Every structure is written in structure tokens, then in C-alpha cells.
CSV table of C-alpha atoms and ligand atoms in Angstrom, one decimal:
chain,number,residue,atom,x,y,z
A,1,MET,CA,24.2,177.5,100.7
A,2,LYS,CA,26.8,178.8,103.2
A,3,LYS,CA,26.9,177.0,106.5
A,4,ARG,CA,25.8,179.1,109.5
A,5,ILE,CA,28.0,179.4,112.5
A,6,LEU,CA,27.2,181.2,115.8
A,7,VAL,CA,30.1,183.0,117.4
A,8,THR,CA,29.5,184.1,121.0
A,9,GLY,CA,31.7,186.9,122.0
A,10,GLY,CA,32.3,187.6,118.4
A,11,THR,CA,33.2,191.3,118.8
A,12,GLY,CA,35.9,190.4,121.3
A,13,TYR,CA,39.6,190.1,120.7
A,14,ILE,CA,39.9,186.5,119.6
A,15,GLY,CA,36.3,186.3,118.4
A,16,SER,CA,36.6,189.1,115.9
A,17,HIS,CA,39.7,187.6,114.3
A,18,THR,CA,37.9,184.3,114.1
A,19,VAL,CA,34.8,185.7,112.5
A,20,VAL,CA,37.0,187.1,109.7
A,21,GLU,CA,38.7,183.8,109.1
A,22,LEU,CA,35.3,182.0,109.1
A,23,GLN,CA,34.0,184.4,106.5
A,24,HIS,CA,37.1,183.9,104.4
A,25,SER,CA,36.5,180.2,104.5
A,26,GLY,CA,32.9,180.6,103.2
A,27,TYR,CA,30.9,180.4,106.4
A,28,GLU,CA,28.0,182.6,107.3
A,29,VAL,CA,28.6,184.1,110.8
A,30,ILE,CA,26.1,185.2,113.3
A,31,ILE,CA,27.7,187.1,116.2
A,32,ILE,CA,26.2,187.5,119.6
A,33,ASP,CA,28.0,189.6,122.2
A,34,ASN,CA,26.8,191.6,125.3
A,35,LEU,CA,29.4,194.3,124.5
A,36,SER,CA,30.7,194.1,128.1
A,37,ASN,CA,34.3,194.2,126.9
A,38,SER,CA,34.0,195.3,123.2
A,39,GLY,CA,32.3,197.9,121.0
A,40,VAL,CA,29.7,197.5,118.3
A,41,ASP,CA,32.1,199.3,115.9
A,42,VAL,CA,34.0,196.1,115.7
A,43,VAL,CA,31.3,194.8,113.4
A,44,ASP,CA,32.1,197.6,111.0
A,45,ASN,CA,35.7,196.7,111.1
A,46,ILE,CA,35.1,193.1,110.5
A,47,GLU,CA,33.1,194.2,107.4
A,48,LYS,CA,36.0,196.4,106.3
A,49,VAL,CA,38.4,193.5,106.6
A,50,SER,CA,36.4,190.7,105.0
A,51,GLY,CA,34.0,192.6,102.8
A,52,ILE,CA,31.1,190.8,104.4
A,53,ARG,CA,28.9,192.2,107.2
A,54,PRO,CA,28.2,189.5,109.8
A,55,VAL,CA,24.9,189.4,111.4
A,56,PHE,CA,25.2,191.0,114.9
A,57,GLU,CA,22.8,190.7,117.8
A,58,GLU,CA,23.5,192.2,121.2
A,59,LEU,CA,22.7,189.4,123.5
A,60,ASP,CA,24.0,188.0,126.7
A,61,CYS,CA,24.5,184.2,126.9
A,62,LEU,CA,23.0,184.3,130.3
A,63,ASP,CA,19.7,185.2,128.7
A,64,TYR,CA,18.2,181.7,128.0
A,65,ASN,CA,15.0,182.9,126.4
A,66,GLY,CA,17.0,185.4,124.3
A,67,LEU,CA,19.2,182.6,123.1
A,68,ASP,CA,16.2,180.3,122.4
A,69,ALA,CA,14.7,183.1,120.3
A,70,LEU,CA,18.0,183.7,118.5
A,71,PHE,CA,18.2,180.0,117.4
A,72,ALA,CA,14.6,180.2,116.2
A,73,LYS,CA,15.3,183.4,114.3
A,74,TYR,CA,18.4,182.2,112.6
A,75,LYS,CA,17.4,178.6,111.7
A,76,GLY,CA,20.0,176.1,110.7
A,77,ILE,CA,23.0,177.1,112.8
A,78,GLU,CA,25.3,174.1,112.5
A,79,ALA,CA,27.8,174.8,115.2
A,80,ILE,CA,28.9,177.3,117.8
A,81,ILE,CA,32.2,178.8,118.7
A,82,HIS,CA,31.9,179.9,122.3
A,83,PHE,CA,34.2,182.7,123.3
A,84,ALA,CA,31.9,184.8,125.4
A,85,ALA,CA,33.3,184.8,129.0
A,86,SER,CA,34.9,187.0,131.6
A,87,LYS,CA,38.6,186.6,131.5
A,88,ALA,CA,40.4,188.8,134.0
A,89,VAL,CA,42.3,186.5,136.4
A,90,GLY,CA,42.6,189.1,139.2
A,91,GLU,CA,39.0,190.3,139.0
A,92,SER,CA,37.8,186.7,139.2
A,93,VAL,CA,39.5,186.4,142.6
A,94,GLN,CA,37.6,189.5,143.8
A,95,LYS,CA,34.3,188.5,142.2
A,96,PRO,CA,34.2,184.7,142.0
A,97,LEU,CA,30.4,184.4,141.8
A,98,LEU,CA,30.3,186.8,138.8
A,99,TYR,CA,32.8,184.6,137.1
A,100,TYR,CA,31.1,181.3,138.0
A,101,ARG,CA,27.7,182.7,136.9
A,102,ASN,CA,28.9,184.3,133.6
A,103,ASN,CA,31.2,181.6,132.5
A,104,LEU,CA,29.3,178.5,133.6
A,105,VAL,CA,25.7,179.5,133.0
A,106,SER,CA,26.4,180.8,129.5
A,107,LEU,CA,27.8,177.4,128.5
A,108,ILE,CA,25.0,175.5,130.2
A,109,ASN,CA,22.4,177.6,128.4
A,110,LEU,CA,24.0,176.9,125.0
A,111,LEU,CA,24.4,173.1,125.7
A,112,GLU,CA,20.7,172.9,126.8
A,113,LEU,CA,19.5,174.7,123.7
A,114,MET,CA,21.7,172.9,121.1
A,115,PRO,CA,19.8,169.7,120.8
A,116,GLU,CA,16.4,171.5,120.7
A,117,HIS,CA,17.6,173.5,117.8
A,118,GLN,CA,19.6,170.7,116.1
A,119,VAL,CA,23.0,172.5,116.6
A,120,GLY,CA,25.4,169.6,116.6
A,121,GLY,CA,28.8,171.1,117.3
A,122,ILE,CA,30.6,173.4,119.7
A,123,VAL,CA,34.2,174.7,119.8
A,124,PHE,CA,35.1,175.8,123.3
A,125,SER,CA,37.6,178.5,124.2
A,126,SER,CA,39.7,176.8,126.8
A,127,SER,CA,43.1,177.7,128.2
A,128,CYS,CA,46.6,176.4,129.1
A,129,THR,CA,45.7,177.6,132.5
A,130,VAL,CA,44.1,174.2,133.1
A,131,TYR,CA,47.7,172.7,133.3
A,132,GLY,CA,48.8,175.1,136.1
A,133,GLN,CA,52.6,174.7,136.4
A,134,PRO,CA,53.2,171.6,134.3
A,135,ASP,CA,55.6,169.0,135.6
A,136,GLU,CA,57.0,168.5,132.1
A,137,LEU,CA,57.6,171.0,129.3
A,138,PRO,CA,56.6,171.4,126.6
A,139,VAL,CA,53.1,170.4,127.9
A,140,THR,CA,51.0,167.9,126.0
A,141,GLU,CA,47.3,167.4,126.1
A,142,LYS,CA,47.9,164.3,128.3
A,143,ALA,CA,49.4,166.4,131.1
A,144,PRO,CA,47.3,166.2,134.3
A,145,ILE,CA,44.9,169.0,135.1
A,146,LYS,CA,46.2,170.9,138.1
A,147,LYS,CA,44.1,172.7,140.8
A,148,ALA,CA,43.1,176.0,139.4
A,149,GLU,CA,44.9,179.1,140.7
A,150,SER,CA,41.9,181.4,140.3
A,151,PRO,CA,38.1,181.2,139.9
A,152,TYR,CA,38.7,182.2,136.2
A,153,GLY,CA,40.9,179.2,135.7
A,154,ASN,CA,38.5,177.0,137.5
A,155,THR,CA,35.7,178.1,135.2
A,156,LYS,CA,37.8,176.8,132.2
A,157,GLN,CA,38.3,173.4,134.0
A,158,ILE,CA,34.7,173.1,135.0
A,159,ASN,CA,33.4,174.0,131.6
A,160,GLU,CA,35.6,171.4,130.0
A,161,GLU,CA,34.0,168.9,132.4
A,162,ILE,CA,30.5,170.2,131.7
A,163,ILE,CA,31.0,169.5,128.0
A,164,ARG,CA,32.4,166.0,128.6
A,165,ASP,CA,29.6,165.1,130.9
A,166,THR,CA,27.0,166.4,128.6
A,167,VAL,CA,28.4,164.5,125.6
A,168,ALA,CA,28.8,161.4,127.7
A,169,SER,CA,25.2,161.5,128.7
A,170,GLY,CA,24.3,161.0,125.1
A,171,ALA,CA,23.5,164.5,124.0
A,172,PRO,CA,23.8,164.9,120.2
A,173,VAL,CA,26.7,167.2,120.6
A,174,ASN,CA,30.3,167.0,119.3
A,175,ALA,CA,32.9,169.2,120.8
A,176,ILE,CA,36.4,170.5,120.4
A,177,LEU,CA,38.2,172.1,123.3
A,178,LEU,CA,41.0,174.4,122.2
A,179,ARG,CA,43.5,175.2,124.9
A,180,TYR,CA,45.0,178.5,124.0
A,181,PHE,CA,48.4,179.6,125.1
A,182,ASN,CA,49.0,183.4,125.1
A,183,PRO,CA,47.4,185.1,122.1
A,184,ILE,CA,48.9,188.4,121.2
A,185,GLY,CA,49.1,190.7,118.1
A,186,ALA,CA,46.5,192.1,115.8
A,187,HIS,CA,45.1,191.7,112.4
A,188,PRO,CA,47.6,192.8,109.7
A,189,SER,CA,45.0,195.4,108.5
A,190,ALA,CA,45.3,197.0,112.0
A,191,LEU,CA,41.5,197.2,112.0
A,192,LEU,CA,41.0,194.5,114.6
A,193,GLY,CA,43.0,193.9,117.8
A,194,GLU,CA,42.9,193.8,121.5
A,195,LEU,CA,41.3,196.8,123.2
A,196,PRO,CA,40.8,196.1,127.0
A,197,ASN,CA,38.6,198.3,129.1
A,198,GLY,CA,40.6,200.4,131.5
A,199,VAL,CA,44.1,199.6,132.7
A,200,PRO,CA,45.3,196.5,130.8
A,201,GLN,CA,46.0,193.4,132.9
A,202,ASN,CA,47.7,191.4,130.1
A,203,LEU,CA,51.3,192.0,129.0
A,204,ILE,CA,51.0,193.1,125.4
A,205,PRO,CA,48.3,195.8,125.7
A,206,TYR,CA,50.2,197.2,128.7
A,207,LEU,CA,53.4,197.1,126.7
A,208,THR,CA,52.1,198.8,123.6
A,209,GLN,CA,50.3,201.4,125.7
A,210,THR,CA,53.6,202.1,127.5
A,211,ALA,CA,55.4,202.4,124.2
A,212,ILE,CA,53.0,205.0,122.9
A,213,GLY,CA,53.0,206.9,126.2
A,214,ILE,CA,49.6,206.2,127.7
A,215,ARG,CA,51.3,204.3,130.6
A,216,GLU,CA,54.5,205.6,132.1
A,217,LYS,CA,56.3,202.3,132.7
A,218,LEU,CA,55.8,198.6,132.1
A,219,SER,CA,56.3,196.5,135.3
A,220,VAL,CA,58.0,193.2,134.7
A,221,PHE,CA,56.5,190.9,137.4
A,222,GLY,CA,59.5,189.2,138.8
A,223,ASP,CA,63.0,188.3,137.6
A,224,ASP,CA,63.8,185.7,140.2
A,225,TYR,CA,62.0,182.8,138.7
A,226,ASN,CA,63.9,179.6,137.9
A,227,THR,CA,64.2,180.5,134.2
A,228,PRO,CA,67.4,181.5,132.2
A,229,ASP,CA,66.8,185.3,132.7
A,230,GLY,CA,64.5,185.0,135.8
A,231,SER,CA,61.3,186.3,134.1
A,232,CYS,CA,58.3,184.1,133.4
A,233,ILE,CA,58.1,182.2,130.2
A,234,ARG,CA,55.0,181.9,127.9
A,235,ASP,CA,54.1,180.6,124.5
A,236,PHE,CA,53.0,183.7,122.6
A,237,ILE,CA,50.8,182.9,119.6
A,238,HIS,CA,49.6,185.3,116.9
A,239,VAL,CA,45.9,185.8,117.3
A,240,VAL,CA,45.3,185.2,113.5
A,241,ASP,CA,47.0,181.8,113.7
A,242,LEU,CA,44.8,181.1,116.7
A,243,ALA,CA,41.7,182.2,114.8
A,244,LYS,CA,42.6,179.8,112.0
A,245,ALA,CA,42.7,176.9,114.3
A,246,HIS,CA,39.0,177.6,115.0
A,247,VAL,CA,38.0,177.3,111.4
A,248,ILE,CA,39.8,174.0,111.1
A,249,ALA,CA,38.0,172.8,114.3
A,250,ILE,CA,34.7,173.8,112.8
A,251,ASP,CA,35.5,172.0,109.5
A,252,ARG,CA,36.5,169.0,111.4
A,253,ILE,CA,33.2,168.8,113.4
A,254,LEU,CA,31.0,169.5,110.4
A,255,GLN,CA,32.9,167.0,108.2
A,256,LYS,CA,32.7,164.4,111.0
A,257,LYS,CA,36.4,163.9,111.0
A,258,GLN,CA,36.7,163.7,114.8
A,259,LYS,CA,38.3,160.7,116.5
A,260,SER,CA,36.1,161.1,119.5
A,261,ASP,CA,33.1,163.2,120.4
A,262,VAL,CA,35.1,165.5,122.6
A,263,GLU,CA,38.6,166.3,121.4
A,264,VAL,CA,41.3,168.5,123.0
A,265,PHE,CA,44.0,170.4,121.3
A,266,ASN,CA,46.8,172.6,122.5
A,267,ILE,CA,47.0,175.8,120.4
A,268,GLY,CA,50.4,177.3,120.8
A,269,THR,CA,53.6,177.8,118.9
A,270,GLY,CA,55.8,175.3,120.8
A,271,ARG,CA,58.2,178.0,121.6
A,272,GLY,CA,58.6,179.5,125.1
A,273,LEU,CA,59.7,183.1,125.3
A,274,SER,CA,60.5,185.0,128.5
A,275,VAL,CA,58.8,188.3,129.3
A,276,LEU,CA,62.2,190.0,129.0
A,277,GLU,CA,62.9,188.3,125.7
A,278,LEU,CA,59.6,189.5,124.5
A,279,ILE,CA,60.3,193.1,125.5
A,280,HIS,CA,63.6,193.0,123.7
A,281,ALA,CA,62.0,191.4,120.6
A,282,PHE,CA,59.5,194.2,120.6
A,283,GLU,CA,62.2,196.8,120.8
A,284,SER,CA,64.2,195.3,117.9
A,285,ALA,CA,61.1,194.6,115.8
A,286,THR,CA,59.7,198.1,116.1
A,287,GLY,CA,62.7,200.3,116.9
A,288,VAL,CA,60.7,201.7,119.8
A,289,LYS,CA,62.5,201.8,123.2
A,290,LEU,CA,60.4,200.6,126.1
A,291,ASN,CA,60.4,202.1,129.6
A,292,TYR,CA,60.2,199.1,132.0
A,293,GLU,CA,61.3,198.1,135.4
A,294,ILE,CA,61.5,194.9,137.3
A,295,THR,CA,59.0,194.7,140.1
A,296,GLY,CA,57.8,192.0,142.4
A,297,ARG,CA,56.1,188.8,141.3
A,298,ARG,CA,52.3,188.9,140.5
A,299,ALA,CA,50.3,186.5,142.7
A,300,GLY,CA,49.1,183.5,140.9
A,301,ASP,CA,51.5,183.6,138.0
A,302,ILE,CA,52.8,180.4,136.5
A,303,GLU,CA,56.6,180.3,136.2
A,304,GLN,CA,56.8,178.8,132.8
A,305,VAL,CA,54.6,177.2,130.3
A,306,TRP,CA,54.7,176.4,126.6
A,307,ALA,CA,52.9,174.1,124.3
A,308,ASP,CA,53.7,170.8,122.7
A,309,PRO,CA,51.5,171.6,119.6
A,310,GLU,CA,52.4,168.4,117.8
A,311,TYR,CA,49.0,166.8,118.1
A,312,ALA,CA,47.3,169.9,116.6
A,313,ASN,CA,50.0,170.1,114.0
A,314,LYS,CA,49.5,166.5,112.9
A,315,GLU,CA,45.8,165.9,113.5
A,316,LEU,CA,44.4,169.3,112.5
A,317,GLY,CA,47.1,170.1,109.9
A,318,TRP,CA,47.4,173.4,111.7
A,319,LYS,CA,50.6,175.2,112.6
A,320,ALA,CA,51.3,178.7,114.1
A,321,GLY,CA,53.1,180.2,111.2
A,322,THR,CA,53.8,183.8,112.3
A,323,ASN,CA,57.1,184.7,113.9
A,324,VAL,CA,57.2,186.8,117.0
A,325,GLU,CA,58.7,189.9,115.3
A,326,ASP,CA,55.8,190.1,112.8
A,327,THR,CA,53.4,189.4,115.7
A,328,LEU,CA,54.8,192.3,117.8
A,329,ARG,CA,54.8,194.6,114.8
A,330,SER,CA,51.2,193.9,114.3
A,331,ALA,CA,50.4,194.7,117.9
A,332,TRP,CA,52.3,198.0,117.5
A,333,ALA,CA,50.6,198.9,114.3
A,334,TRP,CA,47.2,198.3,116.0
A,335,GLN,CA,48.2,200.6,118.9
A,336,LEU,CA,49.3,203.3,116.4
A,337,LYS,CA,46.0,202.9,114.5
A,338,LEU,CA,44.0,203.3,117.8
A,339,ARG,CA,45.7,206.7,118.3
A,340,GLU,CA,45.0,207.7,114.7
A,341,ARG,CA,41.3,206.8,115.3
A,342,GLY,CA,41.4,209.0,118.5
A,343,ILE,CA,40.5,206.0,120.6
A,344,GLN,CA,43.6,206.0,122.8
B,401,UD1,C1,46.4,184.8,132.0
B,401,UD1,C2,45.8,183.4,132.3
B,401,UD1,C3,45.3,182.8,131.0
B,401,UD1,C4,44.2,183.7,130.5
B,401,UD1,C5,44.8,185.1,130.2
B,401,UD1,C6,43.7,186.0,129.8
B,401,UD1,C7,46.8,182.1,134.0
B,401,UD1,C8,47.9,181.2,134.5
B,401,UD1,N1,46.9,182.5,132.8
B,401,UD1,O1,47.5,184.6,131.2
B,401,UD1,O2,44.7,181.6,131.3
B,401,UD1,O3,43.7,183.2,129.3
B,401,UD1,O4,45.5,185.6,131.4
B,401,UD1,O5,43.5,187.1,130.6
B,401,UD1,O6,45.9,182.3,134.8
B,401,UD1,N2,53.3,190.5,132.9
B,401,UD1,C9,54.2,191.5,133.3
B,401,UD1,N3,53.7,192.8,133.3
B,401,UD1,C10,52.4,193.1,133.0
B,401,UD1,C11,51.5,192.1,132.6
B,401,UD1,C12,52.0,190.8,132.6
B,401,UD1,O7,55.4,191.2,133.6
B,401,UD1,O8,52.1,194.3,133.1
B,401,UD1,C13,53.8,189.1,132.8
B,401,UD1,C14,53.1,188.2,133.7
B,401,UD1,O9,53.6,188.1,134.9
B,401,UD1,C15,53.2,186.9,132.9
B,401,UD1,C16,53.3,187.3,131.4
B,401,UD1,O10,53.6,188.7,131.5
B,401,UD1,O11,54.4,186.3,133.2
B,401,UD1,C17,52.0,187.1,130.7
B,401,UD1,O12,51.0,187.7,131.4
B,401,UD1,P1,49.5,187.9,130.9
B,401,UD1,O13,49.5,188.6,129.5
B,401,UD1,O14,48.7,188.6,131.9
B,401,UD1,O15,49.0,186.5,130.6
B,401,UD1,P2,48.9,185.2,131.6
B,401,UD1,O16,49.0,185.6,133.0
B,401,UD1,O17,50.0,184.3,131.1
């Protein structure tokens, strides 16, 4: 029988790609999502890509009784991948309580219910934001956690602590915390990708929307940083590579291969690329000229961060394999497909 995995936020950007990879690896997937930042049509697209329709229940992780009923309905869930969270850095500064409630209570509900329903494992969606501006680059998992720049970032740090404290208290839970760097790109089928509500806050959706003419101009937030070309540097990872790391993490938990009950892995490429380099890579990979201008810095931005992914490479046998050109072409193909579908 297929092993059952619950994916919260499974119709979202990273969630949907992960569902497909789980299905390809023989897992049965139950998705819950409150659809606050995604549409139910994603379930159809997952089915088109994988040939398997995942179970989908519209449910908010804040709904404790709803979650309790879900675990009772779908008995035998063996592990959870917890993506469901609010993720806009700027919005979190405006609405901190919304972020603390959504992101913390959702996780607390799951952790409380896991032992009652014999769910033994959880993979948590964390972020390189926990490192702030690291003192040394590339950044390893051993780097100190820095004071969060935003309530959003703080929720990632606190959630990591909530998991550690819960496991340390003796709860029968094993956890893997995946610290993502900057996921970009889309599924090669162009059926799944990133579709933010309203004006995009993140670089790539803004970039592809500019390239297709929805936005007039991409603003590059600062060229006076202490980097070779003055723009910020990030570790951009293809979302499918990132999705695959989750499958390996789930395998590892279920096969009891963990070295400790809570493990942490950096999930990045190990390569830092500046915002301007990324723009030029997009132009040469797609042949599309981009209208952009340098503007002032964005408050709260980290100057430069990229991963040392060696621990994940060695210990998980995982590596980000897609080059940035293919990744950017996939993002562009997704944007073109959205237009074809009349969505944007
Ligand atoms: C941020 C968070 C990260 C979170 C992610 C999801 C921090 C430090 N990082 O990533 O934890 O998971 O959002 O929302 O809090 N840029 C432009 N023009 C734009 C948009 C972005 O120049 O229109 C630049 C930014 O200044 C930055 C880079 O592009 O240097 C990447 O920005 P973005 O895609 O928003 O991701 P992060 O801020 O790195």
C-alpha cells in the first residue's frame, strides 16, 4: 500500500511541485489548503502532470477541529510536509499579528494532533532568512541565527524552536527543517508555477510579468551594495530541485535514517547570483529584453546570501541540478502559458 503524506499548502507554489514529486515517488498525497494564495484549479494541473489526482480538502490549519477530523477521515497519514504559511515580508511588518497567528498556530495545531493520530514525521518549510546577513559565505547550517528582520522571518525562527522544544519534550515526532534559499522557476510542463495574488513582491514573478508587458518596468532595489556589481546576491534554486529535497526528507524520516530527531539542511545551489546577473541571464536565456531601472534599496533586504549545500549533498544525496538558464526559461514558459490560459 502507498504511504500517505499530508501536504499543507499543497496547492501553493512550492507545495504543488512537491506533491507531483511525491506522487512520482509512489506516495499517496492528501492536500489541504485554505486557498488564500492559490486556486483549486492547481489540483487539476497536478493531475495533468502526474496522472494521479491527489485528495484535496479545503481546510485552514488554524482550524484545530477540522484538522482533527481530517486525520480521522484519512487514517494512517505517516508524515506531514508543512508549507501552509503567510510569506510576504512587507505585509508581515504591516500585519504582524496575522503572521504570528497564521504561521505559529498552524504549526502548533499540527504538532498537537500528530501524536494523537500516530503521525510520526514532519518536514518544515524554513528559510535562509533565519541567518540574516551571515558573517561568512557560503552559509552553513552551523551559522548563528540572527535577529529576524521581519515578523515573517521571526515566525520561521520561532517555528524551528517550537519543533525543537516539542521533540525535546519527548513527543513521538521526528522532524526535518529545510532552509530554502530563493526558489524560482516552474514545472517543465508549464502547468505549475508561481502565481502571486496582485502585484508580485518577489523578483521573478515581477520580472516575467514585466517581460510580458503586465508591468511597465522592473525596479532593481539598489546597486550600491558591497557586491561586485552593487546589486544584492541570492542563491536561486529551481523549484523542482527544491521539491525533490522534500521527497528525500520524507524517505529519510520514514526509513528512520535520521542522525537526530530534528535535522536541519540548507537547500540551495551553492552559487550566488546578483539581481543584475539574473536579469542578464534571463535576457540571454529567453532572448527577451527586459525594461528595468535601478531604484533605491528595499528596507529589510539582506545584501548577500548563498548556501553551502554540502551537508545536504552528502547526507541526503541531493543536489540542485538545474542550471539557471533552464530555470529562467521555465519561469518564462510558465508566464507565456498563463497568458495562453487567459489568466494574466
Ligand atoms: C524574501 C525572504 C525569504 C522569503 C521570500 C518569500 C528575507 C531576507 N528573505 O526573499 O525568506 O522566503 O522573500 O517571500 O526576508 N528585487 C528587486 N526588485 C523586485 C523584487 C526583488 O530588485 O521587484 C530584489 C530584492 O531586493 C532581492 C532579490 O531581488 O535582492 C530577491 O528578492 P525576493 O524575490 O523578494 O526574495 P528575498 O527578499 O530574497
